[in-house]
Amino acid sequence: MQRKILQSLQNWKQNPNRKPLIIQGARQVGKTWAMKHFGEQSFEQVAYINFDNNPRMKTLFSGDYDINRLILGLKIESGVDIQAHNTLIIFDEVQEVPQALSSLKYFYENAPEFYIVSAGSLLGVSLHHQVSFPVGKVDFLPLYPMDFHEFLLAVGKQDLVELLNLKDWSLISAMKSRYIELLRQYYFVGGMPEAVKVFIETQNVDAVRQVQKNLLMAYEQDFSKHIRDGQTVQKVRSIWHSIPEQLAKENKKFIYANLQKGVRSKDYEIALQWLKDSGLVHSVPRIKKPHLPLSAYQDNAFKLYGLDIGLLSAQSHLDASVLLDGSRIFSEFKGALTEQYVLQQLIANQDNPVFYWATEKGTAEVDFVVQQKQAVIPIEVKAEENLKAKSLKVYVEQFQPEHAFRFSMADYREQDWLVNVPLYGILPLKINSIL
């Protein structure tokens, strides 16, 4: 598989001011694979340390942080003669030994010549509660499920990716049947590496769906495994199970009353934060005005999306038959899958958070709003070719943005106030590079 994070890892390696690196991401998005693959491709040696259920490493890091002592212990554990100039040291499941996280500070301050990459399941949750975390002493790199671009590469469609990168929209439109077929597959398979791998190897949608169900089950088991308070576990489950229903509404704003009548947001605050820290959900806050910085104008309303479009389709019990039924998959659940798809591509390919805009009375709503450099860009998502963009027009008339985008099943075209981009053409990487 070709993952974009590999280039980011190369950039980190070449940075003379690099710090120990922490890869953040939900469970099973490919963190371990990325670290190992990067090590094999770019270093003479890889010292891989797994901290899960590892009493030897607990003992090693419970002592002092003398670098020579730590390196000696890591050499013995990994069986690799660690040399600073040619060895990648991998700390996997590092959240299991919090002192190992703390040690990164001392590696940065006393032995910056060592290349250290760390990751772990639910590391976001651990970091949120980690008192002695080495603030300012580490670099971070996020990893998400595979985006549509990476999916195309994985299924051997390098030529279609090259065409997208050329932005030859007339030729892209001529080839749209190829793109749409692959986009349908992506809506069902999603970007979880194991699901993509099984799809490539078997072409069996039932086998793919089983992988997704297993992943969903593993996430649910994490709730009770890592949360001590039983009430919080139930609240996490309630939020998690409500996502398909919340997104199937006409108004996709998250409603706490749908979980239980009479509850308040603060009753579910800890549970929601846990899901966000674990990387299993993406919260998209509402902004009152699209001015910079966007975060200054957000209020308490938000929409809640899942980690991955394939997992969302599995959670929604979407039958594989919709894959074979024209473009029906794009409009399922009032376009919820399509919004999830667009959000996933935005999150994977730009650094800034994603918001949405709505009028005070809810008479108009723009699905997503992002900041790129000094521009605020509104994005409307249409699941089919129905191109009435009433809400976007309200936004444009009121705020007069330099660019406004609509992602839909229609072909690429530029109008005086709007650029329509086909859903399969969201990439290349930056929205403003589409023009």
Coordinates of C-alpha atoms in Angstrom, one line a residue:
M1 CA 0.0 0.0 0.0
Q2 CA 1.1 3.6 -0.7
R3 CA 0.3 5.9 2.3
K4 CA 1.0 9.6 2.2
I5 CA 2.3 9.4 5.8
L6 CA 5.5 7.7 4.4
Q7 CA 6.5 11.0 2.7
S8 CA 5.8 12.9 5.9
L9 CA 8.0 10.4 7.8
Q10 CA 10.8 11.0 5.2
N11 CA 10.4 14.8 5.8
W12 CA 10.7 14.2 9.5
K13 CA 13.9 12.1 9.1
Q14 CA 15.5 14.8 7.0
N15 CA 14.6 17.7 9.3
P16 CA 17.8 18.7 11.3
N17 CA 15.6 20.0 14.1
R18 CA 13.4 16.9 14.4
K19 CA 12.2 15.7 17.8
P20 CA 11.0 12.2 18.8
L21 CA 7.8 11.6 16.8
I22 CA 4.4 10.5 18.0
I23 CA 2.0 9.2 15.4
Q24 CA -1.6 9.7 16.5
G25 CA -4.6 7.9 15.1
A26 CA -7.4 5.5 15.9
R27 CA -6.8 1.8 16.4
Q28 CA -6.2 -0.2 13.2
V29 CA -5.6 2.8 10.8
G30 CA -2.1 1.5 10.0
K31 CA 0.3 3.1 12.5
T32 CA 2.4 0.0 13.1
W33 CA 2.6 -0.8 9.4
A34 CA 3.6 2.7 8.6
M35 CA 6.4 2.8 11.2
K36 CA 7.8 -0.6 10.2
H37 CA 7.6 0.1 6.5
F38 CA 9.3 3.5 6.9
G39 CA 12.1 1.8 9.0
E40 CA 12.6 -1.0 6.4
Q41 CA 12.7 1.5 3.5
S42 CA 14.8 4.3 5.1
F43 CA 17.1 2.8 7.7
E44 CA 19.7 0.0 7.9
Q45 CA 18.2 -1.3 11.1
V46 CA 14.8 -1.2 12.9
A47 CA 14.6 -1.7 16.7
Y48 CA 10.9 -2.5 17.2
I49 CA 9.7 -2.4 20.9
N50 CA 6.1 -3.4 21.8
F51 CA 5.2 -2.2 25.2
D52 CA 1.9 -4.1 25.5
N53 CA 2.0 -6.6 28.4
N54 CA 5.8 -6.1 28.6
P55 CA 7.0 -6.2 32.2
R56 CA 10.7 -5.9 31.0
M57 CA 10.0 -2.5 29.6
K58 CA 8.0 -1.4 32.6
T59 CA 11.1 -2.2 34.7
L60 CA 13.5 -0.5 32.3
F61 CA 11.6 2.8 32.2
S62 CA 10.7 2.8 35.9
G63 CA 14.3 3.5 36.7
D64 CA 16.2 6.7 35.8
Y65 CA 16.3 8.2 32.3
D66 CA 20.0 7.7 31.8
I67 CA 20.2 7.4 28.0
N68 CA 23.0 4.8 27.9
R69 CA 21.0 2.6 30.3
L70 CA 17.9 3.0 28.2
I71 CA 19.6 2.2 25.0
L72 CA 21.3 -0.8 26.5
G73 CA 17.9 -2.1 27.6
L74 CA 16.4 -1.4 24.2
K75 CA 19.2 -3.2 22.5
I76 CA 18.6 -6.3 24.6
E77 CA 14.8 -6.2 24.1
S78 CA 14.9 -5.7 20.3
G79 CA 18.0 -7.8 19.6
V80 CA 19.3 -5.0 17.5
D81 CA 22.7 -3.3 18.0
I82 CA 21.2 0.2 18.0
Q83 CA 23.4 2.9 16.4
A84 CA 22.1 6.5 16.3
H85 CA 22.9 7.1 12.7
N86 CA 21.4 4.1 11.1
T87 CA 18.6 2.7 13.4
L88 CA 15.0 3.6 13.7
I89 CA 13.7 2.9 17.2
I90 CA 10.0 2.2 17.3
F91 CA 7.9 2.4 20.5
D92 CA 4.6 0.7 19.8
E93 CA 1.7 0.6 22.2
V94 CA 3.7 3.1 24.2
Q95 CA 0.7 4.2 26.2
E96 CA 1.1 1.0 28.2
V97 CA 4.2 2.4 29.8
P98 CA 3.7 6.1 30.5
Q99 CA 7.3 6.5 31.7
A100 CA 8.4 5.6 28.1
L101 CA 6.4 8.6 26.9
S102 CA 8.1 10.8 29.5
S103 CA 11.5 9.5 28.4
L104 CA 11.0 11.1 25.0
K105 CA 11.8 14.5 26.6
Y106 CA 15.2 13.2 27.8
F107 CA 16.0 11.7 24.4
Y108 CA 15.2 15.1 22.8
E109 CA 17.3 17.0 25.3
N110 CA 20.2 14.6 25.8
A111 CA 20.4 12.4 22.8
P112 CA 18.6 14.1 19.8
E113 CA 20.7 12.0 17.4
F114 CA 18.5 9.0 17.9
Y115 CA 15.5 8.5 15.5
I116 CA 12.5 7.5 17.7
V117 CA 8.9 7.0 16.4
S118 CA 6.1 6.2 18.8
A119 CA 2.5 5.1 18.5
G120 CA -0.2 3.3 20.3
S121 CA -3.9 2.3 20.5
L122 CA -5.9 4.9 22.3
L123 CA -2.8 7.1 22.7
G124 CA -5.0 10.2 22.3
V125 CA -6.8 9.1 25.5
S126 CA -3.5 8.5 27.3
L127 CA -2.1 11.9 26.2
H128 CA -5.3 13.6 27.5
H129 CA -4.7 12.2 31.0
Q130 CA -0.9 12.1 30.9
V131 CA 0.4 14.5 33.6
S132 CA 4.1 14.2 32.8
F133 CA 3.8 14.4 29.1
P134 CA 6.8 16.0 27.4
V135 CA 5.2 19.2 26.1
G136 CA 7.2 20.9 23.4
K137 CA 9.7 18.0 23.3
V138 CA 8.0 15.9 20.6
D139 CA 6.7 16.1 17.1
F140 CA 3.2 14.9 16.2
L141 CA 1.9 13.3 13.0
P142 CA -1.7 12.2 12.5
L143 CA -2.8 9.1 10.6
Y144 CA -6.3 8.5 9.4
P145 CA -8.0 5.8 7.3
M146 CA -6.9 5.6 3.7
D147 CA -8.4 8.4 1.6
F148 CA -9.9 7.9 -1.8
H149 CA -6.5 8.8 -3.4
E150 CA -4.7 6.1 -1.4
F151 CA -7.6 3.6 -2.1
L152 CA -7.1 4.2 -5.9
L153 CA -3.4 3.5 -5.5
A154 CA -4.0 0.4 -3.4
V155 CA -6.3 -1.1 -6.1
G156 CA -3.8 -0.4 -8.8
K157 CA -5.3 2.7 -10.4
Q158 CA -2.2 4.8 -10.5
D159 CA -3.2 6.2 -13.9
L160 CA -6.5 7.5 -12.6
V161 CA -4.6 9.2 -9.8
E162 CA -2.2 10.8 -12.2
L163 CA -5.1 12.1 -14.3
L164 CA -6.6 13.7 -11.2
N165 CA -3.3 15.3 -10.4
L166 CA -3.1 16.8 -13.9
K167 CA -6.6 18.5 -13.3
D168 CA -7.5 17.7 -16.9
W169 CA -11.2 18.0 -16.1
S170 CA -12.5 17.3 -19.6
L171 CA -10.6 14.0 -19.7
I172 CA -11.6 13.3 -16.1
S173 CA -15.2 13.8 -17.1
A174 CA -14.8 11.4 -20.0
M175 CA -13.5 8.8 -17.6
K176 CA -16.1 9.4 -15.0
S177 CA -17.7 6.0 -15.2
R178 CA -14.4 4.5 -14.0
Y179 CA -14.1 6.9 -11.1
I180 CA -17.7 6.4 -10.1
E181 CA -17.4 2.6 -10.0
L182 CA -14.4 2.9 -7.8
L183 CA -16.0 5.6 -5.6
R184 CA -19.0 3.2 -5.0
Q185 CA -16.5 0.6 -3.9
Y186 CA -14.8 3.1 -1.6
Y187 CA -18.1 4.0 0.0
F188 CA -18.6 0.4 0.9
V189 CA -15.1 -0.7 1.7
G190 CA -13.8 2.5 3.2
G191 CA -10.2 3.2 4.2
M192 CA -9.4 0.9 7.0
P193 CA -6.3 -0.9 5.8
E194 CA -7.5 -4.4 6.7
A195 CA -10.8 -4.0 4.9
V196 CA -9.0 -2.6 1.8
K197 CA -6.5 -5.6 1.9
V198 CA -9.3 -8.1 2.1
F199 CA -11.2 -6.4 -0.7
I200 CA -8.2 -6.4 -3.0
E201 CA -7.3 -10.1 -2.2
T202 CA -10.9 -11.5 -2.4
Q203 CA -13.2 -9.0 -4.1
N204 CA -15.7 -10.5 -1.7
V205 CA -17.9 -7.8 -0.1
D206 CA -19.2 -10.2 2.6
A207 CA -15.6 -10.8 3.7
V208 CA -15.0 -7.0 3.8
R209 CA -18.2 -6.5 5.8
Q210 CA -17.0 -9.1 8.3
V211 CA -13.7 -7.3 8.8
Q212 CA -15.6 -4.1 9.4
K213 CA -17.9 -5.8 11.9
N214 CA -14.9 -7.2 13.7
L215 CA -13.3 -3.8 14.0
L216 CA -16.5 -2.3 15.3
M217 CA -16.7 -5.0 17.9
A218 CA -13.1 -4.5 18.9
Y219 CA -13.8 -0.7 19.4
E220 CA -16.8 -1.6 21.6
Q221 CA -14.6 -3.9 23.7
D222 CA -12.2 -1.0 24.2
F223 CA -14.9 1.0 25.8
S224 CA -15.3 -1.4 28.7
K225 CA -11.6 -2.3 28.8
H226 CA -10.2 1.2 29.0
I227 CA -13.0 3.1 30.9
R228 CA -13.4 2.2 34.5
D229 CA -16.7 3.9 35.2
G230 CA -19.6 1.8 34.1
Q231 CA -21.9 4.7 33.6
T232 CA -19.4 6.4 31.3
V233 CA -19.1 3.2 29.3
Q234 CA -22.9 3.2 28.7
K235 CA -22.8 6.8 27.6
V236 CA -19.9 6.2 25.2
R237 CA -21.9 3.3 23.7
S238 CA -25.1 5.5 23.4
I239 CA -23.2 8.2 21.5
W240 CA -21.4 5.6 19.3
H241 CA -24.6 3.8 18.4
S242 CA -26.5 7.0 17.7
I243 CA -24.1 8.3 15.0
P244 CA -25.9 6.7 12.0
E245 CA -29.3 7.8 13.3
Q246 CA -28.1 11.4 13.9
L247 CA -26.6 11.6 10.4
A248 CA -29.7 10.2 8.8
K249 CA -31.7 13.2 10.0
E250 CA -32.4 16.1 7.6
N251 CA -30.8 18.4 10.2
K252 CA -27.6 16.5 11.1
K253 CA -26.8 18.6 14.2
F254 CA -26.2 16.3 17.1
I255 CA -29.2 16.1 19.4
Y256 CA -28.6 14.8 23.0
A257 CA -32.3 14.2 23.5
N258 CA -32.0 11.5 20.9
L259 CA -29.9 9.5 23.3
Q260 CA -32.2 9.9 26.3
K261 CA -35.1 12.3 27.0
G262 CA -34.2 15.1 29.3
V263 CA -30.4 14.8 29.3
R264 CA -28.1 17.8 29.1
S265 CA -24.9 18.1 27.1
K266 CA -22.8 18.1 30.3
D267 CA -24.2 14.7 31.2
Y268 CA -22.4 13.3 28.2
E269 CA -19.4 15.6 28.1
I270 CA -16.8 13.0 29.4
A271 CA -18.1 10.2 27.2
L272 CA -18.0 12.4 24.1
Q273 CA -14.5 13.6 24.9
W274 CA -13.3 10.0 25.3
L275 CA -14.6 9.2 21.8
K276 CA -12.9 12.2 20.3
D277 CA -9.6 11.5 22.1
S278 CA -9.7 7.9 20.9
G279 CA -10.0 9.2 17.3
L280 CA -13.2 7.2 16.7
V281 CA -15.4 10.2 16.0
H282 CA -15.0 13.6 14.3
S283 CA -16.8 16.5 15.8
V284 CA -17.6 19.4 13.4
P285 CA -18.6 22.5 15.4
R286 CA -21.0 25.2 14.1
I287 CA -19.7 28.7 13.5
K288 CA -22.0 31.8 13.7
K289 CA -19.8 33.8 11.3
P290 CA -17.2 32.7 8.8
H291 CA -14.4 35.0 10.0
L292 CA -10.8 34.3 11.1
P293 CA -10.0 32.6 13.2
L294 CA -13.0 30.3 12.7
S295 CA -12.6 28.7 16.2
A296 CA -13.4 32.1 17.8
Y297 CA -16.9 32.0 16.2
Q298 CA -17.9 28.5 17.1
D299 CA -20.8 27.8 19.4
N300 CA -22.0 24.6 21.3
A301 CA -23.8 23.0 18.3
F302 CA -21.9 20.3 16.3
K303 CA -22.3 17.4 13.9
L304 CA -20.7 14.1 14.8
Y305 CA -19.3 11.8 12.2
G306 CA -17.5 8.5 12.3
L307 CA -13.9 7.5 11.8
D308 CA -14.4 5.9 8.4
I309 CA -17.1 5.7 5.7
G310 CA -16.8 1.9 5.4
L311 CA -17.3 1.5 9.1
L312 CA -20.3 3.9 9.0
S313 CA -21.9 1.9 6.2
A314 CA -21.4 -1.3 8.3
Q315 CA -22.8 0.4 11.4
S316 CA -25.8 1.5 9.4
H317 CA -26.3 -2.1 8.2
L318 CA -26.0 -1.0 4.6
D319 CA -26.5 -4.0 2.4
A320 CA -23.9 -4.8 -0.2
S321 CA -26.6 -4.9 -2.9
V322 CA -26.6 -1.1 -3.0
L323 CA -23.1 -1.3 -4.6
L324 CA -24.8 -2.9 -7.6
D325 CA -27.7 -0.5 -7.7
G326 CA -26.6 2.5 -9.8
S327 CA -25.8 5.5 -7.8
R328 CA -28.2 4.8 -4.9
I329 CA -25.3 4.4 -2.5
F330 CA -24.5 8.1 -2.8
S331 CA -27.9 9.2 -1.5
E332 CA -28.4 6.6 1.2
F333 CA -29.3 8.0 4.6
K334 CA -30.0 11.5 3.1
G335 CA -26.5 11.7 1.9
A336 CA -24.9 11.0 5.2
L337 CA -22.3 8.7 3.7
T338 CA -21.4 11.4 1.2
E339 CA -20.9 14.0 3.9
Q340 CA -18.8 11.4 5.8
Y341 CA -16.8 10.8 2.6
V342 CA -16.1 14.5 2.0
L343 CA -15.2 15.1 5.6
Q344 CA -12.8 12.2 5.6
Q345 CA -11.0 13.6 2.5
L346 CA -10.8 17.1 4.1
I347 CA -9.4 15.8 7.4
A348 CA -6.8 13.6 5.7
N349 CA -5.5 16.3 3.4
Q350 CA -5.4 19.5 5.3
D351 CA -4.2 20.6 8.7
N352 CA -6.9 23.0 9.8
P353 CA -10.1 21.9 11.6
V354 CA -13.4 21.6 9.8
F355 CA -16.5 23.6 10.8
Y356 CA -20.0 24.1 9.4
W357 CA -22.2 27.2 9.2
A358 CA -25.9 27.7 9.8
T359 CA -28.2 30.7 10.3
E360 CA -29.5 31.3 13.8
K361 CA -32.9 29.9 12.9
G362 CA -31.6 27.0 10.9
T363 CA -33.1 28.3 7.6
A364 CA -29.8 27.9 5.8
E365 CA -26.8 25.6 6.4
V366 CA -23.5 25.1 4.6
D367 CA -22.1 21.6 5.2
F368 CA -18.5 22.4 5.8
V369 CA -16.3 25.5 6.2
V370 CA -12.5 25.3 6.2
Q371 CA -9.7 27.8 6.4
Q372 CA -6.8 27.6 4.0
K373 CA -4.2 30.3 4.5
Q374 CA -6.2 33.5 4.9
A375 CA -9.2 32.3 2.9
V376 CA -12.4 30.9 4.4
I377 CA -13.9 28.4 2.0
P378 CA -17.5 27.2 2.2
I379 CA -18.3 23.7 0.9
E380 CA -21.7 22.3 0.0
V381 CA -22.1 18.5 -0.4
K382 CA -24.7 17.1 -2.8
A383 CA -25.1 13.3 -2.9
E384 CA -26.6 13.3 -6.4
E385 CA -26.9 15.7 -9.4
N386 CA -29.6 17.8 -7.8
L387 CA -27.6 21.0 -7.9
K388 CA -29.9 23.6 -6.2
A389 CA -27.5 25.3 -3.8
K390 CA -29.9 27.5 -1.9
S391 CA -28.0 27.6 1.4
L392 CA -24.7 28.1 -0.3
K393 CA -26.2 31.0 -2.2
V394 CA -27.4 32.6 1.0
Y395 CA -23.9 32.3 2.5
V396 CA -22.2 33.7 -0.6
E397 CA -24.6 36.7 -0.8
Q398 CA -24.1 37.4 2.9
F399 CA -20.3 36.9 3.2
Q400 CA -19.0 37.1 -0.4
P401 CA -16.2 34.6 -0.2
E402 CA -13.4 34.5 -2.8
H403 CA -14.2 30.8 -3.5
A404 CA -17.2 28.6 -2.9
F405 CA -17.3 24.9 -3.6
R406 CA -19.9 22.3 -4.2
F407 CA -19.0 18.6 -4.3
S408 CA -21.5 16.5 -6.2
M409 CA -21.9 13.8 -8.8
A410 CA -22.0 16.5 -11.6
D411 CA -19.0 17.2 -13.8
Y412 CA -16.4 19.9 -13.0
R413 CA -17.5 23.4 -13.9
E414 CA -16.8 27.0 -12.8
Q415 CA -19.6 29.4 -12.4
D416 CA -19.4 33.1 -11.5
W417 CA -19.8 32.4 -7.8
L418 CA -19.3 28.7 -7.5
V419 CA -17.0 25.8 -8.5
N420 CA -18.6 22.4 -8.8
V421 CA -16.2 19.5 -8.3
P422 CA -17.2 15.9 -8.8
L423 CA -17.0 13.9 -5.6
Y424 CA -14.3 11.6 -7.0
G425 CA -12.2 14.7 -7.8
I426 CA -11.8 16.2 -4.3
L427 CA -8.1 15.4 -4.5
P428 CA -5.5 16.7 -5.3
L429 CA -4.5 17.6 -1.9
K430 CA -5.6 21.1 -1.2
I431 CA -9.0 22.5 -2.1
N432 CA -7.6 25.7 -3.5
S433 CA -5.3 23.7 -5.7
I434 CA -8.3 22.2 -7.5
L435 CA -8.7 25.5 -9.4

